[in-house]
Structure formats: C-alpha cells, structure tokens
Coordinates of C-alpha atoms in Angstrom, one line a residue:
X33 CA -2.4 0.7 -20.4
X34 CA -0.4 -2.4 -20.9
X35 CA 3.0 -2.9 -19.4
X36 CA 5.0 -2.5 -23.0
X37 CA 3.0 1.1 -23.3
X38 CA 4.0 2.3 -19.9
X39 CA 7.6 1.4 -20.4
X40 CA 7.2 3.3 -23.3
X41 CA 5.8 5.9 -22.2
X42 CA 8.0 6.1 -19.4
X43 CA 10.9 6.2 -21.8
X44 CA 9.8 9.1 -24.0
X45 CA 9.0 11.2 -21.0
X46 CA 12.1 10.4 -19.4
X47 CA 14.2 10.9 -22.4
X48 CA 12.3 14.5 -23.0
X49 CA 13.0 15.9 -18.9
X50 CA 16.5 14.8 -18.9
X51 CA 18.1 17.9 -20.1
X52 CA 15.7 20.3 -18.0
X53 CA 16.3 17.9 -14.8
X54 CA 20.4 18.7 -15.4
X55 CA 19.4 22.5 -15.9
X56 CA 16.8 22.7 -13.1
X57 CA 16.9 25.1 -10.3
X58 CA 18.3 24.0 -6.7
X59 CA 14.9 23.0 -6.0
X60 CA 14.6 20.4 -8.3
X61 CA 14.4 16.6 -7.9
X62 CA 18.7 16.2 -9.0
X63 CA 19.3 18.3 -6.2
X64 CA 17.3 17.3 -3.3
X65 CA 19.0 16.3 -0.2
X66 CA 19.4 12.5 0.4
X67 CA 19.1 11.8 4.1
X68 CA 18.4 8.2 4.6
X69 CA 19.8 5.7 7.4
X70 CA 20.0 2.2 6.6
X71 CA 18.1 0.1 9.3
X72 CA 19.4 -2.9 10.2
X73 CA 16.2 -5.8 9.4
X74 CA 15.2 -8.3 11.7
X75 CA 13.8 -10.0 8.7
X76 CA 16.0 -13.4 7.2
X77 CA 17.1 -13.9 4.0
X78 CA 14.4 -14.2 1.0
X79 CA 11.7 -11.8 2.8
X80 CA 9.2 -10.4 1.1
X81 CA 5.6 -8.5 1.7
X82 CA 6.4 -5.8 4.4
X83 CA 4.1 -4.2 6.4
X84 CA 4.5 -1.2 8.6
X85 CA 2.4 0.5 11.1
X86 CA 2.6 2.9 14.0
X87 CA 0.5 2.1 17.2
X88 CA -1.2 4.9 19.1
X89 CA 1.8 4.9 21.6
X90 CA 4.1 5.5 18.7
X91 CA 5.3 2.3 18.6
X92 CA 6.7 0.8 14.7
X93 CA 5.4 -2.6 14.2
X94 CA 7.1 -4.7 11.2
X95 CA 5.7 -7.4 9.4
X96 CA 6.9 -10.0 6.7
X97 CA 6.7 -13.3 5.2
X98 CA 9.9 -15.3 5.8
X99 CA 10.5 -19.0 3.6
X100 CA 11.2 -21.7 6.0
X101 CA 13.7 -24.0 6.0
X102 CA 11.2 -27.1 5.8
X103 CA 9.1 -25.3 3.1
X104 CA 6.5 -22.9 3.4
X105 CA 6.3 -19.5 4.8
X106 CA 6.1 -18.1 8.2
X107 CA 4.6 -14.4 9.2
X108 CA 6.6 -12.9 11.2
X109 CA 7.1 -9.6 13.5
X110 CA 8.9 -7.5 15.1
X111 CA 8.9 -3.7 16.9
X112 CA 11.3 -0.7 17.0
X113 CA 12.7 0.0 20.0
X114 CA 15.0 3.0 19.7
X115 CA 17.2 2.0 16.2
X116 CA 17.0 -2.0 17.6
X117 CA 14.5 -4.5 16.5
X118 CA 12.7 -6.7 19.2
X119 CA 12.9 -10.5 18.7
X120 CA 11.5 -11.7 15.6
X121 CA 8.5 -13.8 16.1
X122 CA 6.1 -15.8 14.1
X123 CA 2.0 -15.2 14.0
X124 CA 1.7 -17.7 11.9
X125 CA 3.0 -20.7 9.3
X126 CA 2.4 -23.1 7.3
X127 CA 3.0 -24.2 3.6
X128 CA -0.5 -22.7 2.5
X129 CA 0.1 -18.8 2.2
X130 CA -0.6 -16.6 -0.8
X131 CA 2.6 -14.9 -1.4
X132 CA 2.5 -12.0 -3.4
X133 CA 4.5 -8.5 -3.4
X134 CA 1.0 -6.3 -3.8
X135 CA -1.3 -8.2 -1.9
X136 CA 0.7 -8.0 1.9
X137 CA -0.2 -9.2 5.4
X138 CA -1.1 -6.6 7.7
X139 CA -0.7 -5.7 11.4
X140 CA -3.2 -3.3 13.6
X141 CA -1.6 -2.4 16.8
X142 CA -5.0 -0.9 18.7
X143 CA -5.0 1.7 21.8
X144 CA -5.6 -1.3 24.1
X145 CA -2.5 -3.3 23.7
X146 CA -4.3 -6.0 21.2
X147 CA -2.6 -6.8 18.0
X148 CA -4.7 -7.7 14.8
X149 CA -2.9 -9.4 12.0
X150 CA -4.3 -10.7 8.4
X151 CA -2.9 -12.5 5.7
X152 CA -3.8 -14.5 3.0
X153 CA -4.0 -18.5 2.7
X154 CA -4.3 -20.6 -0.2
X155 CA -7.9 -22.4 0.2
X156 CA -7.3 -25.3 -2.8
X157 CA -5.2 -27.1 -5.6
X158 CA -6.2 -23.6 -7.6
X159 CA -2.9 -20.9 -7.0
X160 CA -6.0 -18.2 -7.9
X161 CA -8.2 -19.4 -4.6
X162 CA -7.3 -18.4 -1.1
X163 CA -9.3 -16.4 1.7
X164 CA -8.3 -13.5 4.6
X165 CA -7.2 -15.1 7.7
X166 CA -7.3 -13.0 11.1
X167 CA -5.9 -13.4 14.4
X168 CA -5.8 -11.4 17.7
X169 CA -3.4 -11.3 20.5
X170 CA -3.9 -9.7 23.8
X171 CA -0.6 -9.9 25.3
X172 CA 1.8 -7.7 22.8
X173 CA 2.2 -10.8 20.8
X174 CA 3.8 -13.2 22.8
X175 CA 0.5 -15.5 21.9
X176 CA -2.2 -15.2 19.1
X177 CA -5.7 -16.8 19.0
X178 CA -6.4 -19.0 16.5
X179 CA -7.4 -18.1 13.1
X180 CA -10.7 -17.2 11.7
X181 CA -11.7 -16.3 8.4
X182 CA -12.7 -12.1 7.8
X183 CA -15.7 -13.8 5.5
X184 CA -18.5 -15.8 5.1
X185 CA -17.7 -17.0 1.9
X186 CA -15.9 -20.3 1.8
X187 CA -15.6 -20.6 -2.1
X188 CA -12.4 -21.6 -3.8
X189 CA -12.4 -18.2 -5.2
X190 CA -9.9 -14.8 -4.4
X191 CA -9.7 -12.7 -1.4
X192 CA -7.6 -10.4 -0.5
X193 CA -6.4 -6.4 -0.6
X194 CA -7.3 -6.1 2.7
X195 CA -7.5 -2.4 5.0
X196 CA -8.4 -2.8 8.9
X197 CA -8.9 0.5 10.4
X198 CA -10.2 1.2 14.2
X199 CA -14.0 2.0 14.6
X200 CA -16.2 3.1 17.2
X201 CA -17.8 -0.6 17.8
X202 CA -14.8 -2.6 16.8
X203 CA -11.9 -2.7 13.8
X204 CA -13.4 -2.6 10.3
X205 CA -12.2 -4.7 7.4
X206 CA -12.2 -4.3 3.7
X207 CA -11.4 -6.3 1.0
X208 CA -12.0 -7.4 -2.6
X209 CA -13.8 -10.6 -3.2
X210 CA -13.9 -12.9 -6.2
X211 CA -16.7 -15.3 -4.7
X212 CA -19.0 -14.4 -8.1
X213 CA -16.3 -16.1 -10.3
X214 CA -15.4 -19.0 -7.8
X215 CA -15.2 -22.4 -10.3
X216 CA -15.0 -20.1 -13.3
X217 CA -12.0 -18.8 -16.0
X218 CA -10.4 -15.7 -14.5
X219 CA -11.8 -12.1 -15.3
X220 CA -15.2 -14.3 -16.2
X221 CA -17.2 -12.6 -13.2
X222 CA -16.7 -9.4 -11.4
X223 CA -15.2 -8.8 -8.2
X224 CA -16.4 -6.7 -5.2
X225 CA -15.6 -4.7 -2.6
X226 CA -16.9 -6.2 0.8
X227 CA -16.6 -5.3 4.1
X228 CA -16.8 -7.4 7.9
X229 CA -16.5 -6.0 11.1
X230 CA -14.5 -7.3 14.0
X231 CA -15.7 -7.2 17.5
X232 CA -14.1 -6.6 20.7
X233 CA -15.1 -9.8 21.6
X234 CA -13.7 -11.5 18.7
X235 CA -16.2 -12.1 16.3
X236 CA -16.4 -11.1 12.5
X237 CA -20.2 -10.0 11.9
X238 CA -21.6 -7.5 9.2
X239 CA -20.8 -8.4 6.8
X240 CA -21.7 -6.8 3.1
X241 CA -21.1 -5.8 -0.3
X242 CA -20.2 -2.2 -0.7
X243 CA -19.5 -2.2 -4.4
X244 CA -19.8 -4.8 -6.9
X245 CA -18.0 -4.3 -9.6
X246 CA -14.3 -3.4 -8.7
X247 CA -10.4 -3.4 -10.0
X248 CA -9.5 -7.1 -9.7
X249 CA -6.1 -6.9 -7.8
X250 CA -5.5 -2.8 -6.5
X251 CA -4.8 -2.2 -3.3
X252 CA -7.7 -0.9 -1.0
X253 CA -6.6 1.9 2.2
X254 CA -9.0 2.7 4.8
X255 CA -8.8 5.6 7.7
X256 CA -10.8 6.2 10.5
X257 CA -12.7 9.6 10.4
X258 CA -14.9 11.2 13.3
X259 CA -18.1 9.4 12.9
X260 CA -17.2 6.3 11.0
X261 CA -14.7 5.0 8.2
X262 CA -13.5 6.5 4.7
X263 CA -12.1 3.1 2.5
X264 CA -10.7 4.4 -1.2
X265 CA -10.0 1.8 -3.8
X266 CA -9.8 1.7 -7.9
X267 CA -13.6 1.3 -9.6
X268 CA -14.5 -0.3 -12.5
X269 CA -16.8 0.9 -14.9
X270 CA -18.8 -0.9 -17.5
X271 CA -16.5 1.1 -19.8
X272 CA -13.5 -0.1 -17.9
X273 CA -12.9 3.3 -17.0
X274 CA -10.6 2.3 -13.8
X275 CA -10.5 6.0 -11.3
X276 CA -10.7 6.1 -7.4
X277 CA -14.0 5.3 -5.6
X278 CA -14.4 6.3 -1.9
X279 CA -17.2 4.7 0.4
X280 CA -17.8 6.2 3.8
X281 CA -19.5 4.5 7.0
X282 CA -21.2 6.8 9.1
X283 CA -24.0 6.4 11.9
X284 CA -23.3 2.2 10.7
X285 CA -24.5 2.7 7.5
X286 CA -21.9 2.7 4.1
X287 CA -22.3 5.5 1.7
X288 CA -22.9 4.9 -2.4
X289 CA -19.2 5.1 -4.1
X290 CA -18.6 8.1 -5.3
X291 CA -15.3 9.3 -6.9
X292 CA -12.3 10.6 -5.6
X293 CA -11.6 12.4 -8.9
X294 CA -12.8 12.1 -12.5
X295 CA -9.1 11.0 -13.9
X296 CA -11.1 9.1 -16.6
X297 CA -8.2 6.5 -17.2
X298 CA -9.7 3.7 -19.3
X299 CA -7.8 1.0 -19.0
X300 CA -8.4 -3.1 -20.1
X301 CA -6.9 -5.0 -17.3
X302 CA -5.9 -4.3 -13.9
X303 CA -2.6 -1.9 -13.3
X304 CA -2.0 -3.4 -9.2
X305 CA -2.0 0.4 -8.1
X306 CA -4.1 1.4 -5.3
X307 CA -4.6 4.7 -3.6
X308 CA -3.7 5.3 -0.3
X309 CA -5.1 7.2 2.9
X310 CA -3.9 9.3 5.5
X311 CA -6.4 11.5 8.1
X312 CA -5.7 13.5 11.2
X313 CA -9.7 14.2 13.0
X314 CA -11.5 15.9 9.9
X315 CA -8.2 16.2 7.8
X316 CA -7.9 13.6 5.1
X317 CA -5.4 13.0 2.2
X318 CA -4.9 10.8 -0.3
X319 CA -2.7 9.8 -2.9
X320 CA -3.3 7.7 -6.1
X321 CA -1.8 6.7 -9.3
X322 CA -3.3 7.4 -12.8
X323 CA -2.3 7.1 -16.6
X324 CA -5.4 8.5 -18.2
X325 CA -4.5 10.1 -21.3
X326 CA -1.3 8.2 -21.5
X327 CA 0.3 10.5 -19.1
X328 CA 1.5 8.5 -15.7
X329 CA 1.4 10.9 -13.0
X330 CA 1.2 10.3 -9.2
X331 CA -1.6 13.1 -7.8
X332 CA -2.5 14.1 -3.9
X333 CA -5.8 15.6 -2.9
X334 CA -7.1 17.2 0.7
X335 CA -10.1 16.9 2.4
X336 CA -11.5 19.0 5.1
X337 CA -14.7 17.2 5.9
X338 CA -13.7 13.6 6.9
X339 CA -13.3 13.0 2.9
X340 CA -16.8 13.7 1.9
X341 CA -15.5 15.7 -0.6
X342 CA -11.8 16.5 -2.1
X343 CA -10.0 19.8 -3.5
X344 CA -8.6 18.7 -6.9
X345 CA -5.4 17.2 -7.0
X346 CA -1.7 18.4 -7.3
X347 CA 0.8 16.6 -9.6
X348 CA 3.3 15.1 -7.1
X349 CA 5.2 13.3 -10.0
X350 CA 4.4 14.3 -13.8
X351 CA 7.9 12.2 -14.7
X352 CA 6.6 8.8 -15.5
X353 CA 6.5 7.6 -12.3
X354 CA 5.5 3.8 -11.8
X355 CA 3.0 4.8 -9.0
X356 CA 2.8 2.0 -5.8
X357 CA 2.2 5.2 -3.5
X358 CA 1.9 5.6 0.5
X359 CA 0.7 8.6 2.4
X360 CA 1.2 10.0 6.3
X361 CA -0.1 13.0 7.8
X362 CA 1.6 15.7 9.2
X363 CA 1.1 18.0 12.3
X364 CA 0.7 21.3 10.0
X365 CA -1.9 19.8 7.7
X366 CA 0.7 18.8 4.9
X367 CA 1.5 15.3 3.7
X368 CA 4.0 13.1 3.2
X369 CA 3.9 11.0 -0.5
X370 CA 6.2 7.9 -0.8
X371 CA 6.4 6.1 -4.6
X372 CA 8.2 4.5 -7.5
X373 CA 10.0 6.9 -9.8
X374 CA 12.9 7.9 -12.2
X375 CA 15.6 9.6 -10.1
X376 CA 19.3 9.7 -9.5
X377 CA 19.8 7.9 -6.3
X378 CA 23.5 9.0 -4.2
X379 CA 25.5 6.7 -4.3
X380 CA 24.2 5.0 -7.3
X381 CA 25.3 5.0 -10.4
X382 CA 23.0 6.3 -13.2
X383 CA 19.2 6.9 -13.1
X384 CA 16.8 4.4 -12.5
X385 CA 13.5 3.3 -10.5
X386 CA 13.5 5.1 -7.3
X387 CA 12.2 5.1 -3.9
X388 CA 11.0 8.6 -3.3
X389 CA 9.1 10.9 -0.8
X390 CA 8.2 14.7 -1.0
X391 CA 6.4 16.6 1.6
X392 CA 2.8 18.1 -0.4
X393 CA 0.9 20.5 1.3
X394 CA -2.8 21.4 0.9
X395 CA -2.5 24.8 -1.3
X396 CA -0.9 22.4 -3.3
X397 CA 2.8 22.9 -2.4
X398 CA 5.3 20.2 -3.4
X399 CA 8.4 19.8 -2.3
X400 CA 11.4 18.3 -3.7
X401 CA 11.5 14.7 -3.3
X402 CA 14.1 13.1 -1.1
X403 CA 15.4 9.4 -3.0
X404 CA 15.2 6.9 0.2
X405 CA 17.0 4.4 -2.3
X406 CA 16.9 2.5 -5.4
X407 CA 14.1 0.0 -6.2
X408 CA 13.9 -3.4 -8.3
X409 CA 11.8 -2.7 -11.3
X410 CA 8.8 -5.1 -11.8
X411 CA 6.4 -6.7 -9.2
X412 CA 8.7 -8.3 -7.2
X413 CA 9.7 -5.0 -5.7
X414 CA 6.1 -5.1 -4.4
X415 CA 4.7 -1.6 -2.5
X416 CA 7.0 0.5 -0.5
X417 CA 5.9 1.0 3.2
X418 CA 6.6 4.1 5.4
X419 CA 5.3 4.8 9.1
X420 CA 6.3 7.6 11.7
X421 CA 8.7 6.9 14.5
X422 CA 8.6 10.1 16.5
X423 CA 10.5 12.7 14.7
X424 CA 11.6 10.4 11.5
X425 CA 9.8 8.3 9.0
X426 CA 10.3 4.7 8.9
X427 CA 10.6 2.9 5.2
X428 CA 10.6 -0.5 4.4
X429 CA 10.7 -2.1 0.5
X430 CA 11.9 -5.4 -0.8
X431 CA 14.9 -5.4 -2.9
X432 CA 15.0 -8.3 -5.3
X433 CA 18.3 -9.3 -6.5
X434 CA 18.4 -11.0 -10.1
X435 CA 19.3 -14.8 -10.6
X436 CA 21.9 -15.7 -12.6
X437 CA 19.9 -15.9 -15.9
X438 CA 19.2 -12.1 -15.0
X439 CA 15.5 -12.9 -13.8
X440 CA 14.4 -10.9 -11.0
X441 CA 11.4 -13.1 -10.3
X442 CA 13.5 -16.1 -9.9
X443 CA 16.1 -14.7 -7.4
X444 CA 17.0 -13.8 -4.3
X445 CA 14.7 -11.2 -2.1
X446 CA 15.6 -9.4 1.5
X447 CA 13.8 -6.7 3.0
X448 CA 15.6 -3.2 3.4
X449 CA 14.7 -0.6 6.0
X450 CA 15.8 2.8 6.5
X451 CA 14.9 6.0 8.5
X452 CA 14.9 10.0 7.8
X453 CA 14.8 12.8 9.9
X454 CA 11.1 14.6 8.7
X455 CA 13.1 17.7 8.4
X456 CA 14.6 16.2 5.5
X457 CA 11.5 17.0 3.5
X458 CA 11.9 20.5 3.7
X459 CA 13.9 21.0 0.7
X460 CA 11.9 24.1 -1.1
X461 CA 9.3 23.8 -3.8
X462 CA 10.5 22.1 -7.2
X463 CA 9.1 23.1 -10.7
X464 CA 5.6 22.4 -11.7
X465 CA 5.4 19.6 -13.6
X466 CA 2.2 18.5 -16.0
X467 CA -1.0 19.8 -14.6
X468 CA -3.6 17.8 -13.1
X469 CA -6.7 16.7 -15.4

C-alpha cells in the first residue's frame, strides 16, 4: 500500500469510529487514563534516532545521534539514575553517519558490565552505501575500543536494521544486507537477512545468510530464548507478499524462516515497519504491523515454546493505526504494546497521531491504551522506544517541529522522554475492534 492509500484509508476509518469512540463505554480509548511524566533529556537540540535499553541490573541506557557544531554527528549516551540523566557522552563521531529515523544506533548493556554499541556509517560518495560499525567498552563507557565492521562485506552497498541480542557463546547480530545490488539501480537486486556473531574476545566470526530475499528497509528484533536466538523481520515473497518471518538458532545452527502469521499483505514497496520481540525464559511475544486487505491494524501474538510456534493474533489497534510498534514483557505473562495511532491526547487539542501503549494479555485481553503523547506524522518522527525502569516504563520518541515553510523534514528535531507508572495500564478491557485475519 502506498502512502496516499494509507492516508486514505486511515481517513475513512477514522471518519467511520468517531461517533462510536464519543459514545464508547468507560473502557474505551477516549477515556483511558493519561499518566505520563515528562523526562527531562540529556540529549541537545536537533537529536534524533533514540535508542533505549534496560541492562540486567535494571539499569536505562539512552542513545542518540546529536549534529555537531563543526558538522557531522556524534552518538551519544547517557543512563538513568533515579529521574536524573548521567553525563552525556560520545561513542563515537564523525561527519560520515547514516542518519535516519528507522534505521537507529543501538546499545547492549551485557551482565558483565560491557557495553556494545552499533551504528551505521556512510561507506562512499553514494547516500544509499554505508556498513554496521561496532564498538565495546569494558569500563561502563568511560572508553570504547575502536570500531570494527559487524560484516565481511566491504561493498558500497546498504547495511543496516540491526538487532544484538545475548547468546550462550557471545552477542548475536542481525541485519539486512544489500551487498547483491552493491554498483547497481536501487530495488535492482534483493536484499538479505545476515547474521555475525560477536565474541567475548572481540571478534565478529560466523557469519551467514539466513534468508535471501527480504523487506528492503523494516526493522529486524531479536530475543534471546533458552537454547539459542528467535530474530523476526518482514519477508518477501516472489509475489511481494510482505508478512513476518522468524528464524531461530538453536544448538548453533539457524532454522528455515517460517512465518509468524499468514497476514497475506501484498504490498509493492517497502512500508519501514518491523515487528518487534519481547521474551521472558520460554515466554515470547511479539507485535507487528499489517495492512493486508487494506485494513491497517497493529496485532500481538504469544508463544509458549521459545517462539517455535505462535497462538494467533489479537487486534491491539483496528483504528488505522500507523504501526512503528515496541513490545516488553511483563511478570504475569501479559505484554506491553507501544505504537503510532489516532487518539485524543490530554492536553492537546483535537485528535491526531499518537503515541500509545495498552497492556495485551495472552487469552487475548487488551486493555485501554494510555496516549504517552502526541507524535509528528511522517518519517521524521522515526520509531518510538520504551524500556522498564523498575516499576515504570521508560519512552523516548523524536518530536520534529515544522520549518517555516511547514516542512517537517526540514526543521527542527529534539528528543522527548517521559515515564509511567505500569499500573497505568490497568485501565479495563476496551471494545473489540476488527478481528484478526
């Protein structure tokens, strides 16, 4: 579906709830509880491309790329420490990085103290061509080895979407690869899904080809499951037919894809909507956007066996929702959903794109969504981040201010942060919305 439809489409649907949104029941998304705290940022002005992630001792890690005032971008972190932010420091800098609101740097804090951090860096005169970067640091981050690239390949071709996840003989990397159309016209050759391993002693080895034929530019999410690693990422069939695959590493060997649900969306062109992740020990969920059938909907799914296989999904949002989701897991088995949708945020006037969350259960429960805040339509928004921080949730989302011809792209950007209580998600069930397919 093209951007044009899915406006459109988001427009009739929209147009056809608003009367039965003003006359729903308590339950409903108008009348869900708005608990969020705004979060001071460490991050300077014209920040985009957050990342956040919770390390084993519970500690919030935040990443971002900051402009610099003699050009270029630096990557930049910081941690939580109470409702403060630590020191903002730089991993990394440089003129070369791939900026881009989808395609993030990323941050593994591991249960040894290291910190792993990736991002993306322009390889040639070609905007298109750049390749994963990775560096370590031992001491909490007050210094970072030097960089070294996640792949073999040194083409002038694209790489990036990547997941790092923990595993049993080091942290294992994902990412899509467009080495088979390096010196060619874009969408000429496919692109794959690859993954590397990195070892405790620093070295990238293993690497392979885990699918080879791919969405060009969707997110990937990986999770670590006992015995090995479940990545999900959007397919791509011959047909073009565009669902969630899931691969799964066990005993060191990767599984054939196989789907995460037969959505059957056909669709001519990539949508920059991945699926995300979440697992607790044999516990997975997951979370994912579709518009087969010309019906946006965001739908979770639970897996009881390390995400062999999936009970069929729940409609979390029905509403024309815009997708860009995130997933944690909660201590009952339940899950926490975070994406971009149409609701009345307080304090705002009218409706609009949203930042929202909704506790889902596995029997399929879902909860009223809480509206964290409102969100910039279009890319420049990028993906929404959440992580825990002991009893609250943690967001994080760029907010892109217009310039003054009204073009978002063109203007100002900051990162905004906020926190809620996970009690907040226990607003009651709301109607059901359109069924799963």
């Amino acid at each position: 579906m093209n951007r044009d439809l899915l406006r459109a489409t988001r427009r009739a649907a929209l147009l056809a709830c608003l009367v039965a949104l003003a006359l729903a029941a308590p339950g409903s998304r108008a009348a869900a509880p708005a608990a969020p705290s705004p979060l001071p940022s460490p991050a300077g002005a014209g920040a985009v491309a957050p990342g956040l992630a919770s390390g084993p001792d519970g500690r919030v890690w935040l990443t971002w790329l900051e402009p610099r005032r003699t050009g270029g971008h630096a990557l930049r972190y910081a941690s939580l420490r109470g409702t403060r932010w630590t020191q903002a420091r730089s991993i990394a800098a440089g003129d070369s990085f791939f900026v881009n609101g989808a395609d993030v740097p990323g941050l593994l804090p591991l249960g040894d103290g290291t910190l792993v951090a990736h991002w993306r860096w322009r390889t040639g005169a070609d905007p298109e061509a750049y390749e994963v970067r990775l560096s370590r640091s031992g001491t909490k981050g007050s210094a970072w080895t030097r960089p070294i690239r996640v792949h073999d390949d040194a083409s002038n071709a694209e790489h990036g979407f990547v997941s790092m996840v923990p595993g049993d003989d080091g942290v294992v990397l994902a990412w899509l690869d467009g080495r088979k159309g390096a010196g060619m016209p874009e969408g000429a050759a496919e692109t794959e899904l690859r993954s590397s391993r990195l070892t405790p002693g620093g070295s990238v080895v293993g690497e392979q080809a885990l699918d080879a034929r791919v969405c060009d530019c969707c997110p990937t999410a990986a999770v670590a499951v006992p015995g090995g690693t479940l990545i999900a990422y959007r397919d791509r069939s011959p047909a073009e037919v565009r669902d969630i695959a899931l691969v799964r590493r066990a005993g060191g060997r990767w599984s054939a894809p196989y789907p995460l649900h037969a959505d059957g969306w056909t669709l001519h062109g990539c949508p920059v909507n991945g699926p995300a992740l979440a697992a607790s020990g044999d516990r997975v969920a997951a979370a994912w956007f579709t518009a087969a059938g010309d019906a946006p909907r965001v739908l979770a799914a639970f897996s009881r066996d390390g995400g062999a296989t999936f009970g069929a999904p729940v409609v979390v949002d029905g509403v024309a929702p815009l997708g860009r989701v995130q997933i944690l897991m909660l201590r009952d088995g339940s899950a926490l959903v975070a994406w971009l949708g149409a609701a009345k945020v307080p304090g705002v006037s009218g409706r609009g794109d949203a930042l929202l969350a909704a506790r889902v259960s596995a029997n399929g429960r879902v909860e009223a969504p809480v509206p964290i805040a409102r969100a910039t339509e279009g890319r420049p928004s990028g993906v929404p981040r959440m992580a825990f921080a002991g009893e609250s949730v943690v967001f994080a989302w760029t907010e892109a201010r217009p310039n003054a011809g009204g073009d978002a792209k063109r203007g100002r950007t900051d990162i905004r942060l906020a926190t809620v209580p996970l009690d907040a998600f226990r607003g009651g069930p709301r109607p059901a919305r359109t069924p799963a397919r």
